[in-house]
Amino acid sequence: MPNARTLVEKVWAEHVVVPETAAAPAVLYIDLHLIHEVTTPQAFALLRERGLPVRRPDLTLATMDHSTPTTPVTSLRDIDVVSESAANQIRQMVRNCRDFGIDLLGFGSEQRGIVHVIGPELGASQPGKTIVCGDSHTSTHGAFGALAFGIGTTEVGHVLATQCLLQREPRSLAVNVSGHLPAGVTAKDLILAIIREIGVDGGTGHVIEYRGEAVRALDMEARMTICNMSIEAGARAGLIGPDDTTIEYLAGRPRVPQGVAWDAAVSRWRGLRSDEDAEFDRSVAIDASQLQPMVTFGTNPGMVVGIDEPVPDLSDASFRKALEYMQVTPGKPMSENPVDVVFVGSCTNGRLSDLQQAADILRGRTIADGVRMLVVPGSQQVKQRAEELGLHRIFTGAGAEWRESGCSMCLGMNGDTVASGQLSVSTSNRNFEGRQGIGARTVLASPATAAASAVMGRVADPRGLK
Amino acid sequence: MDALISLQSRTVVLPTRDIDTDQIIPARFLTTTSREGLGDALFHDLRYDQDGAVRAEFPLNDPATRDCEILVAGNNFGCGSSREHAPWALVDYGFRAVISTEFADIFRNNALKNGLLPIVVDADTHDWLIAHPGAELGINVEASSLELPDGRIIEYPIDAFARYCLTRGIDQLGYLQQQSAAVATFEETRSWKP
């Protein structure tokens, strides 16, 4: 078929307002603009300076998640923010949304949460849409077959003012995952294995399409975990073609089309897949059935080993520097390392099924002496649902802290930090030096591995605790 | 943004590869609502230890590098978050160009919108630059070329539109606003509405 196209090419073509030429990038229309308090103040300031309105406030959805406290808050007045500048940023967000007519899911809203958790939860993230946000983990929404990518603050201003971006068409990378994930091995383990395979810069300039039977078998929350970390392989975005799983997840959510419009949308979504003969610029194959629980050992998300495998040994200076920072010994497995802190949460693993995974390990157990464990739901709705299921009692009963929603210890900008030198097993997405706090040592893992590590007091294989 | 037409400067070298945006500017500095004054936060935890003392061994802390406008970094510079605070901090500190073998996509886009030129060079040139900190380089932005101290001229790739905007100090919002009629037509005529 000569005109066979990939899913990305189809979504791209549907949103081109002005085609790209050698002299200028394409003008690409954006269907959904998600905004939060950290990467927008300077963009709104520019709009004010130039007297510009927001072109489509109805296609813009705002929340507050990055610098917000995860201790209980009932009103803006009694909010205990980490610093005056963070409090000012939050106040500016409230004012900007009010002045520009943007729907803000702020404090007091039961729909507040991490921007990449609430978009899907509300049904705003839909197949075939272009979705952007001033946050690199916008790739999460690709789980729905949307073209979703992170942008900088200048581009946030472009979208607010014009609902468009200047973009060159991306290249395509197919990640074909065959087989089935073994018991006790999760989507997080799969994406860590994929990043190890591709490398942290292997996806640069590309959009990844995750394909194959192992991907098809994943539920939507697991697919979001996969797409979320596309950026950690350097990719501009990652997506998965919509199918019955996608449509069942979206049905009945508040922001999906209603009535006959729903039927029309579903029939359009069913056509959204890469044609059988579509050619990708590159492709990578992974066999899911060979995987085990995966953990990081270094200071980027491509430095990954299986829980049983020894940490590799390379002479490269950057590699040596990473191991030295992590105080990790080459040739030994990560399971020898004692744990100080465990964090379950983030836009990668802060959804209900992630909390259930952790709770399944913790049920009837307690966390090891000296370990601090923080469980931070991805949204207020996730929190409410978890409490209805009694998960919070399992966490607090095991000795963990149960918090309000937010980005929290993933990047530690709200005061939830890991102390210098401490080792943290975290379900988040980045193990960069200092990411969770100055001098903090981060080991990325699945919620099951994180919970098992909390129980054992060292990096631990959850399969031993089932 | 200030136009960048040419640049003549010595280099400062950070040989580590995969320098991420959390190294360039740690998240705790992102509570600002301004674009200005972030130079002090640049590479903060590499420049200072946990007590705030200067780490003398870090290249930016060598007083001889203070007026260098060109940063040479290890492979894959700027990976990680979308924070535009990274190029804001680099520019505020005084850098106008960064040279590596590869840049993360979002960082490259952000840099170009702030008058900071990301230059991709081949591995051999990169190896030479890493091994020769303080080398005096000339950059001709209009010609997309880099002149090494031995007189060798190396062309580097750059998007034509980005170069046009960079050399004239044009911000791209004005260009996008000129497309508003096409955007309105697109909104009216597309086959489905978001």
XYZ file of C-alpha atoms in Angstrom:
660
model
C 0.000 0.000 0.000
C 1.884 3.110 -1.212
C -0.012 5.580 0.989
C 0.300 3.577 4.179
C 0.728 5.935 7.123
C 1.682 5.639 10.771
C -0.693 6.774 13.508
C 1.542 9.778 14.202
C 1.428 10.807 10.530
C -2.375 10.622 10.607
C -2.768 12.694 13.767
C -0.152 15.147 12.530
C -1.856 15.615 9.129
C -5.214 16.318 10.783
C -3.739 19.252 12.710
C -1.624 21.034 10.123
C -2.920 24.585 9.683
C -0.015 25.682 7.470
C 2.281 22.972 6.023
C 5.993 23.045 6.762
C 8.526 24.137 4.138
C 12.319 24.254 4.112
C 12.055 27.854 5.297
C 9.477 27.469 8.059
C 8.050 24.788 10.357
C 4.398 23.737 10.165
C 1.739 25.638 12.092
C 0.218 22.843 14.161
C -3.168 23.189 15.878
C -3.424 22.137 19.543
C -6.645 20.524 20.787
C -5.905 20.475 24.499
C -3.549 22.709 26.473
C -2.895 21.576 30.035
C -1.286 24.150 32.302
C 0.133 24.227 35.854
C 1.614 26.813 38.179
C 5.341 26.337 37.548
C 5.790 26.804 33.790
C 3.100 29.404 33.043
C 3.654 32.684 34.997
C 6.150 34.094 32.480
C 3.808 33.143 29.595
C 0.837 34.949 31.140
C 3.104 37.934 31.857
C 3.887 38.129 28.123
C 0.178 38.066 27.258
C -0.470 40.892 29.702
C 2.500 42.867 28.353
C 1.164 42.611 24.791
C -2.504 42.950 25.681
C -3.377 39.529 24.208
C -6.295 37.307 25.268
C -6.156 33.501 25.513
C -7.508 32.375 22.142
C -9.265 29.224 23.352
C -9.745 29.140 27.135
C -12.269 26.359 26.465
C -9.416 24.134 25.196
C -7.226 25.017 28.187
C -7.344 23.144 31.488
C -5.450 24.260 34.578
C -4.441 22.647 37.836
C -1.793 23.078 40.542
C 0.459 20.160 41.347
C 4.222 20.829 41.371
C 4.847 23.204 44.263
C 1.702 22.357 46.230
C 1.896 20.777 49.686
C 0.710 17.191 50.130
C -0.314 17.837 53.703
C -4.086 18.378 54.044
C -5.325 21.744 52.756
C -8.888 22.994 52.802
C -8.520 26.565 51.587
C -5.981 28.894 50.017
C -5.799 30.802 53.295
C -4.397 28.008 55.442
C -2.149 26.521 52.796
C 1.268 25.711 54.150
C 3.498 26.279 51.146
C 7.217 25.509 51.208
C 8.306 29.094 50.484
C 6.922 32.565 49.885
C 7.922 32.364 46.206
C 5.965 29.094 45.797
C 2.962 30.674 47.529
C 3.244 33.646 45.180
C 3.370 31.324 42.171
C 0.190 29.598 43.351
C -1.581 32.944 43.900
C -0.531 34.091 40.423
C -1.966 30.909 38.917
C -5.314 31.597 40.558
C -5.283 35.198 39.314
C -4.136 34.319 35.789
C -6.840 31.682 35.346
C -9.515 34.040 36.674
C -8.400 36.984 34.496
C -8.067 34.916 31.310
C -11.232 32.825 31.811
C -9.514 29.446 32.243
C -11.062 26.561 34.173
C -8.777 25.957 37.193
C -9.035 22.758 39.200
C -7.366 24.274 42.261
C -7.505 23.830 46.003
C -10.960 22.791 47.083
C -11.663 21.054 43.760
C -12.249 17.323 44.039
C -10.811 17.106 40.514
C -7.410 18.608 41.376
C -4.342 16.451 40.892
C -1.193 15.887 38.868
C -1.893 17.333 35.439
C -1.086 14.020 33.692
C -3.365 12.091 36.013
C -6.415 14.361 35.787
C -6.422 14.834 31.987
C -7.127 11.120 31.434
C -9.272 10.786 34.554
C -11.643 13.537 33.348
C -11.766 12.113 29.835
C -10.136 15.262 28.403
C -7.266 13.202 26.949
C -8.723 11.505 23.887
C -7.527 9.592 20.818
C -6.410 11.682 17.868
C -5.971 14.908 19.817
C -2.872 17.066 19.905
C -2.117 17.710 23.578
C 0.624 19.906 25.022
C 1.705 21.089 28.452
C 4.707 22.894 29.866
C 5.910 19.607 31.289
C 7.985 16.883 29.667
C 5.784 14.063 30.961
C 2.935 15.202 28.718
C 3.856 12.118 26.700
C 1.635 10.257 29.215
C -1.500 11.187 27.241
C -0.126 9.326 24.230
C -1.554 6.207 25.908
C -4.869 7.259 24.323
C -3.481 7.539 20.803
C -3.037 11.298 21.143
C 0.045 13.174 19.940
C 1.072 14.629 23.292
C 4.339 16.355 24.080
C 6.032 18.734 26.510
C 6.860 22.335 25.608
C 8.720 25.256 27.166
C 7.197 28.386 28.643
C 7.663 30.485 25.484
C 5.660 27.852 23.596
C 3.048 27.830 26.384
C 2.625 31.533 25.512
C 2.300 30.660 21.807
C -0.476 28.176 22.509
C -2.299 30.476 24.935
C -2.257 33.296 22.367
C -2.768 31.370 19.105
C -3.743 27.760 20.006
C -0.897 26.752 17.661
C 2.768 25.790 17.708
C 5.551 25.919 15.123
C 6.757 22.331 14.713
C 8.708 20.115 12.327
C 7.184 16.701 11.685
C 8.842 14.119 13.960
C 10.474 10.872 12.853
C 8.894 7.601 13.967
C 10.256 4.785 16.117
C 8.320 1.537 16.515
C 8.888 -0.327 19.779
C 7.480 -3.816 19.221
C 6.892 -5.741 22.438
C 6.171 -9.435 21.912
C 5.142 -12.072 24.444
C 3.531 -11.514 27.828
C 4.856 -9.963 31.013
C 5.585 -12.713 33.584
C 3.712 -12.628 36.909
C 5.030 -9.903 39.208
C 6.548 -7.930 36.307
C 4.773 -4.654 35.532
C 4.512 -1.875 32.966
C 7.135 0.088 34.914
C 9.599 -2.779 34.562
C 8.826 -2.943 30.845
C 9.431 0.767 30.198
C 12.668 0.706 32.229
C 13.808 -2.219 30.080
C 12.834 -0.304 26.926
C 14.807 2.790 28.013
C 17.820 0.601 28.775
C 17.533 -0.823 25.246
C 17.065 2.520 23.440
C 19.279 4.668 25.693
C 18.428 8.059 27.207
C 19.088 9.804 23.897
C 17.975 7.012 21.543
C 14.540 8.515 20.943
C 15.707 12.073 20.206
C 13.734 13.592 17.324
C 11.331 10.636 17.258
C 7.843 9.794 18.413
C 7.658 6.232 19.741
C 4.708 4.020 18.905
C 4.464 1.116 21.364
C 3.075 -1.946 19.599
C 2.728 -5.686 19.950
C 0.751 -8.174 22.018
C 2.331 -7.259 25.350
C 1.246 -3.631 24.863
C -2.260 -4.590 23.730
C -2.648 -6.658 26.911
C -1.976 -3.642 29.178
C -4.803 -1.707 30.820
C -4.948 2.078 30.349
C -3.141 2.953 33.558
C -0.267 0.651 32.638
C -0.175 2.182 29.130
C 0.078 5.633 30.731
C 3.106 4.459 32.751
C 4.748 3.316 29.512
C 4.030 6.482 27.499
C 4.900 8.709 30.460
C 8.559 7.702 30.364
C 9.005 8.090 26.579
C 10.786 11.370 27.314
C 13.328 9.448 29.420
C 14.441 7.771 26.194
C 14.749 11.252 24.688
C 11.620 10.828 22.526
C 9.428 13.825 21.695
C 6.370 11.713 22.495
C 5.134 8.142 22.806
C 1.771 6.724 21.880
C -0.348 3.595 21.599
C -3.112 3.103 19.032
C -6.588 3.240 20.599
C -8.600 0.005 20.929
C -11.486 -1.403 23.002
C -9.453 -0.937 26.196
C -9.114 2.781 25.418
C -12.777 3.258 24.585
C -13.996 1.342 27.644
C -11.776 3.517 29.859
C -13.149 6.753 28.382
C -16.850 5.802 28.349
C -18.851 7.854 30.841
C -16.048 10.233 31.857
C -17.120 13.876 32.319
C -15.229 15.505 29.438
C -15.859 12.990 26.648
C -18.408 13.753 23.905
C -21.950 12.801 24.946
C -24.847 11.066 23.140
C -24.564 10.853 19.344
C -21.304 12.791 19.505
C -19.842 9.904 21.560
C -20.830 7.390 18.870
C -19.281 9.570 16.165
C -16.091 9.964 18.199
C -15.816 6.216 18.814
C -16.169 5.423 15.137
C -13.499 8.015 14.291
C -11.195 6.650 17.025
C -11.481 3.110 15.662
C -9.794 4.277 12.458
C -6.827 5.652 14.374
C -4.090 3.096 13.946
C -0.954 2.720 11.898
C -1.670 1.096 8.543
C -0.370 -2.447 8.285
C 2.317 -1.553 5.753
C 3.222 1.760 7.323
C 6.969 2.314 7.482
C 8.699 3.534 10.595
C 12.018 5.348 10.450
C 13.388 2.899 13.012
C 12.199 -0.050 15.043
C 13.232 -1.907 18.193
C 12.015 -5.320 19.416
C 11.630 -6.418 23.036
C 10.461 -9.801 24.348
C 8.299 -9.121 27.415
C 8.411 -12.740 28.562
C 12.171 -12.452 29.284
C 11.784 -9.558 31.744
C 12.070 -9.447 35.528
C 11.486 -6.563 37.972
C 13.834 -3.763 36.908
C 15.592 -1.069 38.953
C 17.961 1.765 38.131
C 21.466 1.784 39.572
C 22.859 5.080 38.252
C 21.859 8.676 37.694
C 19.820 8.459 34.526
C 16.809 6.290 33.652
C 18.770 4.251 31.097
C 21.077 2.841 33.778
C 18.857 -0.148 34.525
C 19.411 -3.715 35.772
C 17.120 -6.616 36.547
C 16.676 -7.065 40.291
C 18.801 -10.269 40.174
C 21.456 -8.931 37.833
C 24.824 -7.500 38.891
C 25.419 -3.796 38.314
C 27.596 -3.523 35.184
C 31.129 -2.180 35.202
C 32.306 0.341 32.601
C 35.445 2.466 32.568
C 33.707 5.501 31.062
C 34.157 8.606 33.289
C 30.479 9.643 33.294
C 29.482 6.085 34.230
C 32.044 5.986 37.064
C 30.842 9.356 38.334
C 27.263 8.070 38.441
C 28.202 4.952 40.427
C 30.257 6.999 42.828
C 27.328 9.361 43.415
C 25.007 6.397 43.981
C 27.531 4.596 46.237
C 26.794 1.450 44.256
C 29.309 -1.344 43.718
C 29.713 -2.810 40.230
C 29.374 -6.583 40.009
C 26.820 -6.788 42.826
C 23.022 -6.750 42.534
C 21.048 -3.701 43.721
C 19.295 -5.883 46.308
C 22.347 -5.485 48.583
C 21.588 -1.785 49.092
C 19.770 -0.668 52.264
C 16.862 1.724 51.795
C 16.055 4.928 53.720
C 13.014 6.268 51.891
C 10.287 4.789 49.685
C 8.081 6.998 47.497
C 4.955 5.682 45.786
C 3.317 8.281 43.571
C 3.963 10.678 40.602
C 2.523 10.981 37.082
C 4.314 7.709 36.296
C 2.871 5.534 39.075
C 0.356 7.538 41.123
C -2.868 6.010 39.807
C -5.260 3.655 41.569
C -3.811 0.454 40.093
C -0.323 1.569 41.159
C -1.506 2.090 44.729
C -3.230 -1.310 44.611
C 0.037 -2.916 43.491
C 1.821 -1.423 46.491
C -1.045 -2.274 48.862
C -1.031 -5.914 47.718
C 2.538 -6.195 48.972
C 1.934 -4.254 52.188
C -1.294 -5.982 53.245
C -0.647 -7.658 56.622
C 2.975 -6.451 56.678
C 4.848 -3.519 58.171
C 7.663 -1.477 56.726
C 11.176 -2.022 58.088
C 12.493 0.003 61.025
C 14.116 3.233 59.949
C 12.416 3.358 56.549
C 10.211 6.340 55.740
C 7.504 5.591 53.184
C 5.363 8.237 51.517
C 2.289 7.283 49.483
C 1.019 10.222 47.417
C -2.039 9.657 45.232
C -1.887 11.165 41.740
C -5.127 13.084 42.170
C -7.842 13.836 44.710
C -10.072 11.384 42.840
C -7.445 8.646 43.103
C -7.213 9.471 46.805
C -10.960 9.253 47.298
C -11.257 5.967 45.392
C -8.313 4.467 47.303
C -9.944 5.427 50.595
C -13.237 3.856 49.500
C -11.278 0.638 48.963
C -9.527 1.004 52.323
C -6.054 1.193 50.789
C -5.100 4.131 52.994
C -5.577 1.926 56.062
C -3.220 -0.678 54.593
C -0.588 2.021 54.030
C -0.901 3.724 57.396
C -1.221 0.336 59.130
C 2.094 -0.696 57.572
C 3.707 2.501 58.807
C 3.582 4.636 55.654
C 2.387 8.251 55.359
C -0.806 8.838 53.342
C -0.897 12.248 51.666
C -2.907 14.644 49.503
C -2.232 14.522 45.759
C 0.630 16.234 43.944
C 4.024 15.761 42.278
C 5.619 15.669 45.724
C 8.868 13.743 46.105
C 9.266 13.078 42.380
C 11.057 16.415 42.071
C 10.941 17.641 45.652
C 9.959 21.221 44.890
C 7.123 21.325 47.440
C 9.299 20.424 50.417
C 8.790 16.639 50.201
C 12.444 15.738 49.803
C 14.933 12.969 50.422
C 17.853 13.952 52.677
C 21.400 14.042 51.398
C 23.017 10.631 51.104
C 19.772 8.747 51.694
C 18.744 6.034 49.267
C 15.213 6.315 47.945
C 13.319 3.617 46.060
C 10.895 5.683 44.026
C 8.100 4.938 41.570
C 8.796 8.251 39.821
C 10.551 8.819 36.508
C 13.951 10.459 37.088
C 16.966 9.356 39.097
C 19.043 12.413 38.193
C 21.571 13.652 40.755
C 19.742 15.738 43.339
C 16.341 15.239 41.730
C 14.606 14.234 44.982
C 16.753 16.511 47.148
C 20.371 17.655 47.272
C 22.576 14.562 47.476
C 19.586 12.176 47.335
C 20.241 8.784 45.728
C 17.245 7.577 43.709
C 16.465 4.046 42.550
C 13.541 3.950 40.115
C 11.244 0.945 40.417
C 7.657 -0.281 40.133
C 5.154 0.255 42.977
C 5.441 -3.453 43.860
C 9.237 -3.293 44.050
C 9.041 -0.040 46.050
C 6.631 -1.589 48.564
C 8.714 -4.770 48.846
C 11.804 -2.635 49.437
C 9.993 -0.771 52.237
C 9.135 -4.080 53.918
C 12.614 -5.584 53.537
C 14.566 -2.396 54.277
C 16.696 -3.010 51.193
C 16.064 -2.968 47.440
C 13.882 -6.071 47.107
C 12.226 -8.357 44.568
C 8.440 -8.183 45.089
C 8.027 -11.715 43.725
C 9.486 -13.074 46.964
C 6.674 -11.465 48.979
C 3.573 -12.570 47.073
C 15.359 38.318 22.536
C 18.718 39.742 21.505
C 19.899 38.969 17.980
C 22.896 36.655 17.711
C 24.881 37.197 14.525
C 28.404 36.237 15.455
C 30.331 35.265 18.517
C 34.014 35.174 19.403
C 34.857 33.582 22.730
C 36.925 31.072 24.624
C 35.183 27.884 25.743
C 34.482 26.403 29.127
C 34.200 22.599 29.104
C 31.896 20.251 31.074
C 32.845 16.816 29.712
C 30.105 14.821 31.474
C 27.537 13.346 29.123
C 23.749 13.433 29.607
C 23.817 16.645 31.671
C 20.133 16.925 32.557
C 18.036 19.999 33.259
C 18.016 19.181 36.997
C 21.814 19.686 36.925
C 21.474 22.877 34.867
C 18.971 24.307 37.355
C 17.591 22.309 40.310
C 13.799 22.207 40.746
C 13.802 24.243 43.962
C 14.669 27.335 41.908
C 11.576 26.973 39.715
C 9.190 28.782 42.047
C 10.140 32.084 40.422
C 7.605 33.965 38.293
C 10.319 35.838 36.385
C 12.678 34.928 33.535
C 15.419 37.102 35.010
C 18.187 36.567 37.510
C 18.546 32.780 37.222
C 22.285 32.883 36.471
C 23.043 32.430 40.178
C 21.105 29.148 40.155
C 22.914 27.795 37.060
C 24.580 24.424 37.828
C 23.991 25.382 41.450
C 24.661 22.048 43.112
C 27.730 21.475 40.942
C 29.113 24.946 41.712
C 28.430 24.877 45.448
C 28.533 22.150 48.085
C 25.730 21.589 50.567
C 27.116 24.229 52.930
C 27.168 26.788 50.145
C 30.951 26.679 49.755
C 32.372 27.025 46.241
C 33.530 23.745 44.678
C 36.869 24.953 43.343
C 37.253 22.001 40.973
C 34.097 22.843 38.994
C 35.188 24.556 35.736
C 32.740 27.475 36.043
C 34.339 28.374 39.364
C 37.696 29.042 37.686
C 37.789 32.867 37.475
C 39.515 32.556 34.090
C 36.302 31.090 32.613
C 33.990 33.841 33.861
C 33.742 35.695 30.548
C 33.429 32.577 28.376
C 30.275 32.730 26.273
C 30.604 29.241 24.779
C 29.930 26.101 26.815
C 31.233 22.761 25.495
C 29.344 19.853 27.079
C 29.351 16.069 26.881
C 26.960 14.175 24.634
C 23.171 14.670 24.941
C 23.047 17.987 26.749
C 19.762 19.189 28.299
C 17.878 15.926 28.675
C 15.035 15.708 31.174
C 12.437 18.285 31.988
C 10.883 20.964 29.763
C 11.891 23.774 32.147
C 12.794 26.839 30.078
C 14.526 28.005 33.235
C 17.513 25.967 31.930
C 18.270 28.227 28.932
C 17.150 31.297 30.939
C 19.814 30.448 33.544
C 22.497 29.773 30.912
C 21.794 33.077 29.144
C 21.561 35.040 32.378
C 24.942 33.652 33.406
C 26.417 34.850 30.108
C 26.412 31.913 27.708
C 25.288 32.465 24.098
C 26.188 29.066 22.631
C 26.431 25.448 23.794
C 28.354 22.835 21.803
C 27.682 19.104 22.085
C 27.198 16.103 19.828
C 23.467 16.022 20.550
C 20.767 18.030 22.375
C 17.489 16.945 23.903
C 14.603 18.185 21.707
C 12.805 20.384 24.222
C 16.025 21.975 25.461
C 17.082 22.788 21.887
C 13.695 24.384 21.138
C 13.766 26.393 24.353
C 17.365 27.523 23.797
C 16.661 28.824 20.290
C 13.746 30.886 21.589
C 16.047 32.654 24.014
C 18.992 33.585 21.826
C 21.076 30.618 22.984
C 22.627 28.719 20.077
C 22.856 24.897 20.364
C 25.653 23.695 18.072
C 25.921 20.021 17.130
C 29.388 18.895 16.035
C 30.804 15.550 14.912
C 32.491 13.249 17.427
C 36.071 14.119 16.325
C 35.539 17.868 16.624
C 33.777 17.287 19.937
C 36.670 15.200 21.266
C 39.090 17.973 20.312
C 36.969 20.657 21.989
C 36.588 18.597 25.166
C 40.360 18.093 25.283
C 41.078 21.834 24.775
C 39.184 23.909 27.337
C 39.641 27.611 26.792
C 40.023 27.274 23.021
C 39.142 30.495 21.214
C 36.305 29.881 18.750
C 34.541 32.045 16.218
C 30.897 31.438 15.379
C 29.225 32.874 12.287
C 25.517 32.299 12.830
C 24.408 33.492 9.392
C 26.808 31.002 7.753
C 26.102 28.301 10.394
C 29.806 27.797 10.856
C 32.318 27.431 13.606
C 35.986 28.426 13.284
C 38.536 26.452 15.296
C 41.807 28.046 16.523
C 43.733 26.380 13.651
C 41.519 28.179 11.143
C 39.459 25.138 10.237
C 35.824 26.031 9.478
C 33.140 23.550 10.483
C 29.547 23.904 9.353
C 26.865 22.865 11.810
C 23.191 22.022 11.154
C 20.454 24.435 12.247
C 16.810 24.849 11.292
C 16.570 27.655 8.707
C 13.637 29.310 10.460
C 15.367 29.210 13.850
C 18.485 30.774 12.313
C 16.390 33.503 10.666
C 14.762 34.383 14.003
C 18.046 34.144 15.928
C 20.031 36.435 13.636
C 17.290 39.054 13.660
C 16.236 38.763 17.296
C 12.664 37.948 16.213
C 10.350 36.139 18.583
C 8.123 33.593 16.901
C 4.850 34.697 18.460
C 4.551 37.556 15.975
C 4.878 35.086 13.086
C 2.230 32.811 14.582
C -0.154 35.734 15.109
C 0.103 36.527 11.390
C -1.434 33.086 10.712
C -4.637 33.892 12.598
C -6.893 33.904 9.511
C -5.644 30.429 8.554
C -6.190 29.264 12.130
C -9.773 30.580 12.128
C -10.495 28.802 8.834
C -8.980 25.608 10.216
C -11.184 25.820 13.321
C -14.322 26.309 11.216
C -13.686 23.699 8.558
C -12.060 20.778 10.387
C -14.079 17.574 10.314
C -14.379 17.248 14.116
C -14.106 19.656 17.022
C -12.075 18.990 20.171
